[in-house]
XYZ file of C-alpha atoms in Angstrom:
772
model
C 7.790 -8.818 -39.017
C 11.813 -8.421 -39.263
C 13.910 -7.212 -36.250
C 14.579 -4.083 -37.659
C 10.700 -3.644 -38.845
C 10.222 -4.217 -34.992
C 12.242 -1.105 -34.122
C 10.647 0.682 -36.340
C 6.853 -0.037 -35.671
C 7.555 0.795 -32.066
C 5.004 2.981 -29.941
C 5.078 4.068 -26.373
C 2.383 3.464 -24.244
C 1.625 3.375 -20.498
C -0.766 1.106 -18.449
C -1.743 3.571 -15.887
C -1.201 7.525 -14.248
C -1.766 9.266 -11.136
C -5.418 10.015 -10.361
C -5.839 12.354 -8.356
C -3.991 15.946 -9.887
C -1.079 18.089 -9.446
C -3.297 19.771 -6.415
C -5.178 16.413 -5.192
C -8.043 17.965 -6.752
C -10.106 14.659 -6.325
C -9.307 14.162 -3.074
C -10.797 17.717 -2.184
C -13.247 16.378 -4.397
C -14.715 13.555 -3.219
C -14.867 14.682 0.431
C -16.354 17.064 -0.152
C -18.927 15.389 -1.614
C -18.954 13.371 1.200
C -19.472 16.334 3.920
C -21.771 17.540 1.230
C -20.100 20.678 -0.008
C -20.248 19.374 -3.279
C -22.831 18.167 -5.365
C -22.714 14.549 -8.362
C -22.337 16.845 -11.355
C -19.249 18.913 -10.004
C -17.759 15.891 -8.392
C -18.348 13.999 -12.516
C -16.649 17.507 -13.864
C -13.258 17.602 -11.439
C -13.277 13.763 -11.817
C -14.110 14.245 -16.021
C -11.088 17.318 -16.122
C -9.202 15.141 -14.253
C -8.981 12.776 -16.920
C -8.445 14.802 -20.316
C -5.294 16.765 -18.257
C -3.506 13.070 -17.909
C -4.274 12.289 -21.481
C -3.173 15.545 -22.706
C 0.444 15.379 -20.832
C 0.753 12.328 -21.499
C -0.073 12.606 -25.438
C 1.903 16.193 -25.217
C 4.985 14.081 -23.666
C 5.163 11.873 -26.518
C 2.684 8.967 -25.633
C 1.086 6.946 -29.078
C -1.125 5.207 -26.895
C -3.114 6.576 -23.793
C -4.880 4.083 -20.805
C -8.158 4.729 -20.393
C -10.115 2.999 -17.724
C -7.166 3.155 -14.774
C -8.925 6.290 -13.318
C -11.218 6.077 -10.580
C -13.319 7.214 -7.835
C -12.034 5.142 -5.208
C -10.727 2.032 -6.770
C -9.761 -0.162 -9.233
C -10.891 -3.270 -8.279
C -14.155 -1.838 -7.153
C -14.713 -0.286 -9.941
C -14.194 -4.044 -11.682
C -16.844 -5.288 -9.054
C -19.260 -3.242 -10.502
C -18.908 -3.197 -13.934
C -19.300 -7.373 -13.760
C -22.556 -6.626 -11.600
C -21.077 -8.548 -8.356
C -22.311 -5.974 -5.843
C -22.923 -7.532 -2.251
C -26.087 -7.935 -1.336
C -26.647 -5.868 1.331
C -25.619 -2.787 -1.051
C -27.648 -3.932 -3.612
C -30.606 -1.373 -2.775
C -28.253 1.431 -1.725
C -26.549 0.550 -5.538
C -30.190 1.018 -7.377
C -31.107 3.837 -4.979
C -28.146 6.092 -6.062
C -25.079 4.243 -7.488
C -22.544 6.811 -6.773
C -23.578 6.929 -2.930
C -23.842 3.037 -3.021
C -20.335 2.672 -4.993
C -18.923 5.056 -1.761
C -20.960 2.900 0.736
C -19.207 -0.119 -0.606
C -15.919 1.542 0.111
C -16.023 2.824 3.510
C -20.206 1.517 4.592
C -22.430 3.068 6.056
C -23.442 3.383 10.261
C -26.081 -0.143 8.966
C -24.094 -1.429 6.502
C -20.254 -2.869 6.733
C -17.740 -2.072 4.060
C -16.154 -4.400 1.848
C -12.666 -5.716 3.697
C -9.938 -3.986 2.233
C -6.523 -5.625 1.502
C -2.811 -4.428 0.020
C -2.218 -4.614 -4.198
C 0.125 -7.266 -4.339
C 3.507 -6.084 -2.592
C 2.403 -2.282 -3.203
C 1.420 -0.170 -0.581
C -1.973 0.282 -2.579
C -4.998 -0.854 -0.881
C -7.602 -2.263 -2.918
C -11.422 -3.322 -1.770
C -12.520 -7.574 -2.119
C -15.186 -8.839 -3.792
C -16.854 -11.032 -1.847
C -18.475 -13.845 -4.398
C -20.011 -17.066 -4.235
C -21.857 -20.105 -5.263
C -25.310 -17.783 -5.830
C -22.987 -14.873 -7.208
C -25.102 -13.894 -10.767
C -22.777 -11.296 -13.231
C -24.061 -8.897 -14.907
C -22.428 -6.356 -17.186
C -22.429 -2.853 -16.847
C -19.426 -1.159 -19.222
C -20.662 2.367 -19.093
C -17.657 3.552 -16.660
C -14.841 1.907 -19.626
C -17.014 3.008 -22.465
C -17.629 6.419 -21.143
C -13.715 7.183 -20.853
C -12.729 5.815 -23.779
C -14.935 7.647 -25.861
C -13.856 11.036 -23.529
C -10.274 10.148 -24.948
C -11.825 9.147 -28.717
C -13.304 12.210 -28.856
C -10.056 14.372 -28.059
C -7.782 13.104 -31.157
C -5.892 10.128 -29.185
C -5.479 6.272 -29.754
C -6.452 5.220 -26.755
C -6.623 1.308 -25.006
C -9.232 0.598 -22.196
C -7.514 -1.331 -19.298
C -9.316 -3.500 -17.099
C -8.676 -6.262 -14.314
C -8.485 -9.366 -16.568
C -11.261 -11.837 -15.231
C -8.495 -14.660 -13.774
C -6.442 -12.547 -11.260
C -9.979 -10.756 -10.174
C -11.502 -14.054 -9.634
C -7.701 -15.016 -7.919
C -7.780 -11.946 -5.697
C -11.666 -12.859 -4.234
C -13.008 -14.261 -1.407
C -16.075 -16.225 -0.348
C -19.128 -13.660 0.588
C -20.354 -13.500 4.223
C -22.295 -17.021 4.700
C -20.495 -18.640 2.496
C -18.339 -21.383 3.818
C -14.707 -20.671 3.328
C -13.297 -22.749 1.352
C -15.186 -21.784 -1.103
C -13.187 -21.103 -4.444
C -14.318 -17.676 -6.528
C -12.073 -19.764 -9.341
C -15.059 -21.312 -9.606
C -17.021 -18.668 -10.725
C -14.902 -18.121 -14.105
C -17.242 -19.827 -16.910
C -19.844 -17.684 -15.440
C -17.535 -15.113 -15.931
C -16.419 -14.902 -19.196
C -19.537 -13.878 -20.942
C -19.198 -10.920 -18.984
C -16.191 -10.257 -19.988
C -17.374 -11.185 -23.855
C -19.767 -8.613 -22.903
C -17.899 -5.513 -22.131
C -15.128 -5.864 -25.075
C -17.815 -6.271 -27.769
C -18.932 -2.836 -26.051
C -16.005 -1.718 -26.459
C -15.416 -2.427 -29.976
C -18.571 -1.071 -30.612
C -17.089 2.258 -28.943
C -13.771 2.311 -31.442
C -11.840 0.784 -28.643
C -8.733 -0.862 -31.852
C -6.838 -3.215 -28.385
C -7.831 -3.397 -25.375
C -5.422 -4.580 -22.204
C -6.642 -7.141 -19.578
C -4.369 -6.944 -16.393
C -3.836 -10.573 -14.898
C -0.688 -9.423 -12.436
C -1.883 -12.755 -9.907
C 0.004 -14.533 -12.555
C 3.164 -13.426 -11.511
C 2.446 -15.203 -7.916
C 2.880 -18.937 -7.690
C -0.316 -21.063 -9.346
C -1.467 -24.487 -9.260
C -1.713 -26.544 -12.363
C -5.838 -26.013 -12.229
C -5.141 -22.175 -12.182
C -2.561 -21.719 -15.229
C -5.435 -24.143 -16.791
C -8.052 -21.796 -16.238
C -6.190 -18.746 -17.434
C -5.206 -20.835 -20.744
C -9.427 -21.431 -20.757
C -10.185 -17.763 -20.051
C -7.983 -16.315 -22.367
C -8.549 -19.870 -25.242
C -12.130 -18.149 -25.055
C -11.740 -13.808 -24.816
C -9.786 -14.838 -27.740
C -12.078 -16.944 -29.784
C -14.636 -13.929 -29.169
C -15.384 -12.425 -33.289
C -16.483 -9.122 -31.386
C -13.753 -7.724 -29.955
C -11.038 -5.509 -29.888
C -7.617 -6.589 -29.872
C -6.308 -8.072 -26.853
C -3.170 -6.981 -24.471
C -2.681 -9.104 -21.537
C -0.877 -7.648 -19.473
C 1.601 -8.879 -16.032
C 3.737 -7.273 -13.734
C 5.605 -7.016 -10.628
C 7.715 -10.135 -11.223
C 8.298 -12.510 -13.653
C 5.523 -14.592 -15.270
C 7.534 -18.130 -14.320
C 4.713 -21.718 -15.365
C 2.367 -18.845 -17.261
C 3.942 -17.507 -19.430
C 4.240 -20.093 -22.324
C 0.035 -20.429 -21.083
C -0.034 -16.879 -22.151
C 2.289 -17.110 -25.475
C 0.261 -19.818 -26.795
C -2.749 -17.750 -25.964
C -5.240 -16.523 -29.087
C -4.496 -13.158 -28.170
C -3.087 -10.567 -30.283
C 0.381 -9.286 -27.866
C 1.497 -9.746 -24.293
C 2.623 -6.795 -22.016
C 5.858 -7.846 -19.594
C 7.723 -6.583 -16.510
C 11.497 -6.212 -17.721
C 12.952 -4.459 -14.817
C 15.321 -6.006 -11.973
C 12.437 -8.138 -10.118
C 11.280 -9.560 -13.280
C 14.440 -10.508 -15.101
C 13.951 -13.477 -15.799
C 11.900 -12.567 -18.034
C 13.855 -11.640 -20.799
C 15.020 -15.740 -20.654
C 12.058 -17.497 -20.319
C 10.244 -15.100 -23.137
C 13.364 -16.655 -25.607
C 12.982 -20.327 -24.313
C 9.151 -20.208 -25.610
C 10.365 -19.081 -29.166
C 9.168 -15.205 -28.892
C 6.110 -14.036 -29.643
C 5.592 -14.465 -33.225
C 3.214 -12.459 -35.015
C 2.486 -10.825 -31.364
C 2.701 -7.608 -30.582
C 5.467 -7.388 -26.597
C 4.745 -4.711 -24.529
C 8.161 -4.452 -22.142
C 7.460 -2.580 -19.278
C 11.800 -1.601 -19.235
C 11.142 1.457 -16.927
C 10.427 0.701 -13.027
C 7.140 2.090 -12.526
C 6.936 1.911 -8.664
C 10.871 3.748 -7.730
C 11.823 7.341 -8.810
C 15.163 6.477 -9.654
C 15.992 7.493 -12.895
C 16.608 5.176 -15.925
C 19.230 3.199 -17.099
C 18.470 4.208 -20.566
C 21.481 2.301 -22.475
C 20.702 -0.708 -20.141
C 16.585 -0.566 -21.041
C 18.045 -0.119 -25.061
C 19.917 -3.338 -24.694
C 16.942 -4.516 -23.372
C 15.184 -2.902 -25.742
C 17.561 -4.683 -28.392
C 17.508 -8.303 -26.979
C 13.490 -8.347 -27.591
C 13.238 -6.850 -30.971
C 13.966 -11.036 -32.723
C 11.209 -11.486 -30.023
C 8.276 -10.426 -31.595
C 6.498 -8.976 -34.447
C 6.085 -5.820 -32.760
C 8.181 -4.396 -29.292
C 6.820 -1.500 -28.042
C 7.820 0.499 -24.731
C 6.370 0.900 -21.362
C 6.375 1.487 -18.049
C 6.679 -2.250 -15.776
C 3.427 -1.097 -14.268
C 0.712 1.682 -13.777
C 2.305 4.913 -12.342
C -0.681 5.443 -10.034
C 2.203 4.456 -7.710
C 4.760 7.147 -7.818
C 3.721 10.533 -7.489
C 3.169 12.495 -10.682
C 6.080 15.577 -11.213
C 9.510 16.194 -9.705
C 9.951 19.323 -10.955
C 7.536 20.130 -8.406
C 9.645 19.419 -5.816
C 11.476 23.058 -4.977
C 13.487 21.629 -1.673
C 15.473 18.873 -3.303
C 18.544 20.018 -4.221
C 19.241 19.837 -7.787
C 21.699 17.643 -8.339
C 19.966 14.906 -6.103
C 16.684 16.229 -8.137
C 18.310 15.240 -11.394
C 18.366 11.268 -10.222
C 14.729 11.094 -9.649
C 11.837 10.374 -12.247
C 8.977 10.763 -11.481
C 5.215 9.983 -13.903
C 5.847 12.388 -16.350
C 9.565 11.847 -16.022
C 9.082 8.332 -16.508
C 6.617 9.216 -19.633
C 9.619 12.035 -21.209
C 12.249 8.223 -20.504
C 9.596 5.998 -22.269
C 8.790 8.249 -25.128
C 12.759 8.976 -25.365
C 13.087 5.111 -25.559
C 10.612 3.773 -27.372
C 12.328 6.822 -30.472
C 16.174 5.130 -29.621
C 14.532 2.259 -30.445
C 12.450 2.839 -33.837
C 14.742 6.058 -35.433
C 17.998 4.812 -33.895
C 20.450 6.115 -30.935
C 21.667 8.722 -32.748
C 18.410 10.264 -32.015
C 18.807 10.349 -28.203
C 22.468 10.936 -28.009
C 21.920 13.936 -25.905
C 19.886 12.320 -23.130
C 21.750 9.154 -23.721
C 24.586 12.240 -22.035
C 22.705 13.402 -20.154
C 21.503 10.282 -18.625
C 25.277 9.107 -18.050
C 25.753 12.273 -16.264
C 23.061 11.460 -13.261
C 23.969 8.232 -12.669
C 27.168 8.556 -12.605
C 26.870 12.336 -10.116
C 24.228 9.681 -7.677
C 27.015 6.606 -8.287
C 29.812 9.027 -6.887
C 27.594 11.247 -4.665
C 29.305 11.591 -0.807
C 25.388 11.970 -0.098
C 24.718 8.309 -0.335
C 27.832 6.916 1.809
C 28.366 7.136 5.666
C 32.051 5.068 6.721
C 30.843 5.340 10.094
C 27.461 4.200 9.227
C 29.004 0.763 7.394
C 31.551 -0.392 10.118
C 28.781 0.407 12.738
C 26.540 -2.453 10.882
C 29.272 -4.503 9.517
C 30.076 -4.835 13.330
C 26.540 -6.211 13.910
C 26.190 -9.841 15.820
C 23.294 -12.166 15.708
C 23.540 -11.752 19.934
C 22.128 -8.156 19.114
C 19.099 -9.243 17.192
C 17.919 -11.859 20.923
C 16.107 -10.623 23.736
C 18.223 -11.422 27.019
C 15.418 -13.421 28.598
C 12.501 -15.955 26.426
C 9.302 -14.737 26.234
C 8.053 -17.388 29.234
C 10.302 -15.741 31.559
C 9.875 -11.930 30.090
C 5.825 -11.714 30.493
C 6.024 -12.795 34.251
C 8.351 -9.988 34.676
C 5.826 -7.485 32.060
C 2.900 -8.352 34.780
C 3.949 -8.046 37.912
C 5.521 -4.293 36.390
C 2.536 -3.184 34.525
C -0.256 -4.857 36.387
C -3.341 -4.818 33.902
C -6.291 -5.952 33.377
C -7.821 -9.229 32.249
C -8.338 -7.658 28.270
C -6.309 -4.731 28.767
C -8.129 -1.963 26.002
C -5.537 0.117 23.632
C -5.028 2.242 20.829
C -2.718 2.296 17.786
C -1.179 5.186 18.585
C -2.442 7.806 16.055
C -5.605 10.183 17.240
C -7.205 12.612 14.782
C -5.202 14.925 13.253
C -8.087 18.267 13.361
C -7.697 20.711 10.632
C -6.153 23.095 13.920
C -3.549 21.031 13.590
C -2.796 20.330 10.287
C -3.073 24.411 10.083
C -0.248 24.903 13.106
C 1.945 22.638 11.151
C 1.277 25.367 7.609
C 1.730 27.997 10.115
C 4.923 26.640 11.285
C 6.631 26.276 8.150
C 5.157 29.821 7.110
C 6.092 31.237 9.984
C 2.736 32.553 11.169
C 3.969 30.930 14.451
C 7.142 29.948 16.368
C 8.560 27.309 17.361
C 7.775 28.195 20.651
C 3.428 28.294 19.996
C 3.378 25.441 18.177
C 4.827 23.519 20.886
C 2.724 25.297 23.304
C -0.621 23.704 20.569
C 1.042 20.577 20.351
C 1.120 19.854 24.665
C -2.417 21.085 24.668
C -3.719 18.466 22.317
C -1.043 15.686 24.203
C -3.306 16.738 27.399
C -6.725 16.485 25.866
C -6.164 12.995 24.259
C -4.113 11.929 27.628
C -7.484 13.106 29.447
C -10.028 11.256 27.038
C -8.147 8.141 27.653
C -8.590 8.604 30.988
C -11.560 9.341 31.753
C -12.861 6.813 29.252
C -11.111 3.908 30.811
C -8.472 2.674 28.816
C -5.434 0.697 30.316
C -2.322 1.633 28.636
C -2.311 4.710 26.490
C -0.403 6.818 23.841
C 0.162 10.472 23.492
C -1.630 10.553 20.301
C 1.166 11.864 17.674
C -0.094 15.154 17.302
C 2.942 16.394 16.419
C 3.548 13.689 12.978
C 2.505 14.282 9.866
C 3.089 10.478 8.751
C 4.267 7.319 10.655
C 7.145 6.936 8.146
C 7.815 10.611 7.500
C 7.899 12.154 10.492
C 11.305 9.760 11.012
C 12.348 10.068 7.901
C 12.826 13.850 8.577
C 15.226 12.909 10.947
C 17.115 10.769 9.486
C 20.216 11.268 7.785
C 20.376 9.803 3.872
C 16.148 10.434 4.006
C 14.999 12.916 1.925
C 11.600 14.310 2.021
C 9.209 16.256 -0.883
C 6.779 18.207 -0.882
C 4.250 17.682 -3.703
C 5.553 14.111 -4.300
C 1.960 12.368 -3.127
C 0.988 8.655 -4.160
C -2.413 6.756 -4.420
C -2.487 4.504 -0.857
C -6.358 4.383 -0.267
C -9.705 6.039 -1.425
C -8.680 10.004 -0.733
C -5.811 8.852 1.664
C -2.495 10.286 0.155
C 0.616 9.686 1.468
C 4.404 11.228 0.817
C 6.637 8.455 0.475
C 10.105 9.654 1.930
C 13.362 9.035 -0.577
C 15.948 6.796 0.697
C 19.197 7.643 -0.532
C 21.677 7.294 1.280
C 23.009 5.745 4.256
C 20.600 6.081 7.219
C 21.575 6.990 10.585
C 20.035 8.989 14.040
C 21.514 12.294 14.943
C 19.415 12.966 17.759
C 16.396 11.781 20.005
C 13.112 12.124 17.764
C 10.381 11.099 19.882
C 11.128 10.425 23.753
C 10.517 14.409 24.281
C 7.009 14.009 24.102
C 6.409 10.885 24.938
C 7.744 11.526 28.265
C 5.733 14.249 28.524
C 2.754 12.812 27.780
C 3.926 9.900 30.785
C 4.071 12.473 33.354
C 0.262 13.412 32.907
C -1.126 9.844 34.048
C 0.181 7.231 35.733
C -0.872 4.667 33.258
C 1.148 3.230 31.058
C 2.326 5.354 27.856
C 3.440 4.164 24.910
C 7.066 4.750 23.072
C 5.719 4.459 19.313
C 7.990 4.223 16.558
C 7.893 2.773 13.077
C 9.852 0.061 12.353
C 12.717 -0.945 9.711
C 10.839 -3.108 7.168
C 7.992 -0.099 6.714
C 10.344 2.691 6.617
C 11.865 0.528 3.962
C 8.154 -0.456 2.232
C 6.801 3.144 2.031
C 9.763 5.031 1.193
C 11.199 4.841 -2.581
C 14.465 2.753 -1.157
C 17.697 3.247 -2.938
C 18.282 0.565 -5.150
C 22.160 0.654 -5.574
C 22.538 -1.443 -2.314
C 20.604 -4.753 -1.526
C 17.654 -4.343 0.964
C 18.813 -6.543 3.760
C 21.528 -4.203 4.475
C 19.959 -0.385 3.714
C 16.886 -2.482 6.953
C 19.999 -3.331 9.215
C 20.638 0.355 9.003
C 17.732 1.889 9.507
C 17.085 -0.937 12.153
C 20.304 0.685 14.380
C 19.065 4.095 13.970
C 16.064 2.813 15.822
C 17.431 1.132 18.165
C 19.174 4.222 19.505
C 15.691 5.605 19.636
C 14.049 2.384 21.852
C 16.922 2.252 24.200
C 16.435 6.264 24.742
C 13.078 5.607 25.333
C 13.303 3.404 27.990
C 16.491 5.219 29.268
C 13.066 7.796 30.143
C 11.205 5.648 31.563
C 8.828 4.243 29.331
C 7.811 0.614 30.145
C 5.498 -0.296 26.844
C 6.520 0.077 23.357
C 5.184 -0.829 19.742
C 7.437 -0.645 16.810
C 4.905 -1.095 14.045
C 5.897 -3.439 11.260
C 2.108 -3.173 8.917
C 4.183 -3.772 5.545
C 5.942 -7.294 6.655
C 3.454 -8.884 4.757
C 3.160 -6.275 2.114
C 6.630 -6.903 0.873
C 6.873 -10.230 1.191
C 7.941 -11.772 -2.346
C 5.472 -13.016 -4.694
C 6.794 -16.157 -5.107
C 7.464 -18.614 -2.219
C 10.602 -18.892 -3.927
C 12.325 -15.522 -2.649
C 11.034 -15.554 0.447
C 13.174 -17.680 2.703
C 15.912 -14.843 2.260
C 13.262 -11.560 3.372
C 11.447 -12.922 6.209
C 14.897 -13.333 7.611
C 16.295 -10.297 6.961
C 13.121 -7.931 7.905
C 12.454 -10.175 11.348
C 16.656 -9.536 11.829
C 15.928 -5.878 11.427
C 12.808 -6.201 13.168
C 14.335 -8.116 16.709
C 17.560 -5.885 16.391
C 15.600 -2.455 17.079
C 14.132 -4.170 19.790
C 15.983 -6.460 21.260
C 18.468 -4.253 23.767
C 15.774 -3.211 26.625
C 15.474 -5.066 29.686
C 12.678 -8.021 30.229
C 10.431 -6.300 31.331
C 9.716 -3.789 28.808
C 6.685 -4.943 26.907
C 7.388 -4.411 23.604
C 4.764 -4.335 20.985
C 3.894 -4.558 16.969
C 1.402 -3.453 14.974
C 0.655 -4.711 11.352
C -2.982 -4.086 9.260
C -4.593 -4.896 6.011
C -2.776 -7.666 4.423
C -3.427 -11.369 4.081
C -1.747 -12.069 7.344
C -2.008 -16.195 7.104
C 1.261 -16.676 5.095
C 3.819 -15.007 7.711
C 2.545 -15.926 10.500
C 6.208 -17.804 11.077
C 7.493 -14.762 10.311
C 5.289 -12.466 13.316
C 6.353 -15.240 15.752
C 10.149 -14.855 14.573
C 9.752 -10.756 15.558
C 9.879 -11.727 19.601
C 7.408 -9.729 20.250
C 5.307 -9.544 23.369
C 2.172 -8.375 21.759
C 0.893 -8.597 18.394
C -2.547 -6.241 17.098
C -3.786 -7.076 14.222
C -6.544 -5.523 11.533
C -9.456 -8.139 12.081
C -12.672 -6.325 12.516
C -13.192 -7.098 8.392
C -12.056 -10.443 8.005
C -14.569 -11.552 11.621
C -11.261 -12.538 13.752
C -9.382 -14.884 10.581
C -6.396 -13.259 11.364
C -6.473 -14.880 15.081
C -7.776 -18.670 14.155
C -4.812 -18.498 11.961
C -2.539 -17.466 14.879
C -4.403 -19.767 17.168
C -3.596 -23.098 14.258
C -0.263 -21.826 13.433
C -0.093 -22.165 17.564
C 1.157 -18.812 18.259
C 2.704 -18.174 21.678
C 2.186 -15.046 23.079
C 0.162 -12.149 23.386
C -2.342 -10.606 20.240
C -4.847 -8.418 19.720
C -7.003 -8.650 17.241
C -8.956 -5.610 15.762
C -12.388 -5.018 17.047
C -12.753 -1.342 15.437
C -12.429 -0.760 11.788
C -11.066 2.602 11.233
C -11.024 3.189 7.717
C -14.670 3.177 7.852
C -16.843 6.287 9.243
C -19.167 3.795 10.898
C -19.649 3.201 15.031
C -19.502 0.131 15.780
C -21.770 -0.488 18.938
C -20.256 -2.417 22.294
C -22.315 -5.370 21.448
C -20.757 -5.269 18.052
C -17.450 -5.063 19.467
C -18.059 -7.685 22.470
C -19.406 -10.445 19.823
C -15.564 -10.123 17.576
C -13.770 -10.338 21.300
C -15.525 -13.406 22.066
C -14.748 -15.070 17.965
C -11.362 -13.765 19.552
C -11.791 -15.371 22.904
C -12.186 -18.521 20.525
C -9.076 -18.921 19.016
C -6.698 -16.492 21.246
C -6.961 -17.685 25.761
C -8.247 -14.517 27.842
C -4.780 -14.434 29.831
C -2.757 -13.682 26.355
C -6.188 -11.257 24.540
C -5.564 -7.199 23.932
C -8.724 -5.145 22.863
C -7.816 -2.244 20.257
C -9.265 -1.043 17.087
C -7.835 -2.484 13.814
C -5.339 0.574 13.297
C -4.352 4.438 13.955
C -7.229 6.790 14.280
C -5.527 9.981 12.582
C -8.004 9.709 9.385
C -10.952 9.382 11.989
C -13.290 12.443 13.157
C -13.018 12.979 17.096
C -16.941 12.468 17.735
C -16.346 8.890 16.062
C -13.481 8.348 17.815
C -15.060 9.743 21.038
C -18.276 6.815 20.697
C -16.346 3.918 19.137
C -13.874 3.780 21.866
C -16.491 4.852 24.465
C -17.715 1.096 23.219
C -14.442 -0.723 22.810
C -13.670 -0.285 26.107
C -17.600 -0.879 26.992
C -17.338 -4.240 25.346
C -13.795 -5.182 27.597
C -15.767 -4.847 30.487
C -18.625 -6.622 29.544
C -16.379 -10.237 27.931
C -14.406 -9.564 31.377
C -17.584 -9.328 33.283
C -18.285 -13.200 31.468
C -15.255 -14.765 31.918
C -15.035 -13.843 35.658
C -18.548 -14.843 36.502
C -18.076 -17.916 34.694
């Protein structure tokens, strides 16, 4: 096909779409099912209607080929485990008894059975459930979900393309099942898994699928020759199948690198590649391998992870270059639109001028359709859209909102000494122990306590003027008093005020810093039914006034035990926001760090002796390619130290991280120079404690003993067993006892029981240590 005919054939498509619905109907239905207020049929009906609504919106916007199979009650990787029959032994009975209840048990656990481990999906804030595999794993095909959803879309008269997690990515993201040797490589199961994929593909073809998409984002990471050989073998075998749809192999989040020639040569009919800024090298690499003659190329030129309007002229230039490199070029977002909110038009509180700069999922689909039309029919047919787009880009570039000379001058004046504590850890810890007087194995929590319906109602009442500020603050004081009283009675050593006034650990601070914008309806799925509203980082950052001092110091007046000041760190403030794309991330991180430094210093001046600066996103934001990591870690760790380095030696600085693979960043954790770090460890059975010990980490650490993302209450014996395992790696004088994460999403009854058991476990193990 010539470049001209490839352009004429251009179509618009997407890889996935937000699942929740405009009013988060899916969250409400699923949680209603868990609580017994919604039955299974009603839940399924809500889900089916949400799918239909999504497909209709896409088709009406001009999307030519809609995705199916991307919808999920909880997580698409868990859906893949169900599709291939990889059900952990401890969950099989529940799944056989009731497939839906068993599905949610794998995600959340039960009082008697632990859930699957949860971790971050590449470098996003989406969490997936990790498959547990071993040498005895037997795969069996269950294509019911994929076939059923395809038939639903086809029944609406739509052109539909099923989307599956690819077999190589599925195995590369899996872990050895409990009891299996730690060095077991799930990729050795590839030959056992491929026939199951072949069966699913045959079922999809029989159901009417012309194309099927297999997502292989794991191939954008550094891969060994053996892993690349596995990818080559997988798509050689799948491509050779006679009974299958045409195969579109998709990658996103970064450049493909050495995997590109492997996939380009594979006997599949198409590739989907990311051509946004982070993966721009894909264009030259594609040309270097001779393009994709005779194949379909789906070009991800619209950023599927951020919310700024696309530069349509620039994207058209990229698409024009690609026309000569494939038989057919289609237009898409760089990845699933799962990672952005649904509709910017719903935001009534953002100034109309600024709203023109934003593109959520619906706006991005229109951009994709516009680009496909311009590519197929010529730019004259989209001249009005191009002119409006140029005006929007110029409006943002020239807006005074984006630049504050005072902030830039302060940032430019930062020196290396500003990011260094006045004394090394060995000297600081002596001063801190003398000031705090804590016991062996000190107990604490991560920060938040349950956000009850009463607290959410109070915030809603304040926004609606049903109560005044004085009434709202009285409710907050009462909640803090209850939280402090409970912690004292339970016997926790370092307390928190519980954060009842906070709506979200990022949004709360963003609403008090200049340069950030908040949304009302910008919900994005983090995991399961947990949705967040990432703020929008639009301009230079500063702190007009203290943000947390008032409530922290109030809590301290209620107890003689230390109360931690709780802040969200600069890297997480970036990672869990939609960041500006008009300056380097490191520059923005330094601005946020200086604003937080002012807060840290004010907390210390008010008498706070312990402060926790959370950085759960430090690992999440790590570049997918090793070659890109040193630069990132340099500015990320500097930003943390810039936030915390101004305090006295006897002020103890904590940080917290959760639900990520920490082995890659142990040196960076060391470079933060925090006095104490708490980390998720319960689901991974203290793996991180062993990783810290292997590195020779010299500071204090609290690997979690209570998995807060499950409703189950761990017994005191269970927590004590985890503590003993932690002590195998971390000496008792440096081991803390804490949950995995904050308790915001839990109920009070399970929180009380779990923390009482946690404290009892610490006492038991402490007595064992003293007795020995």
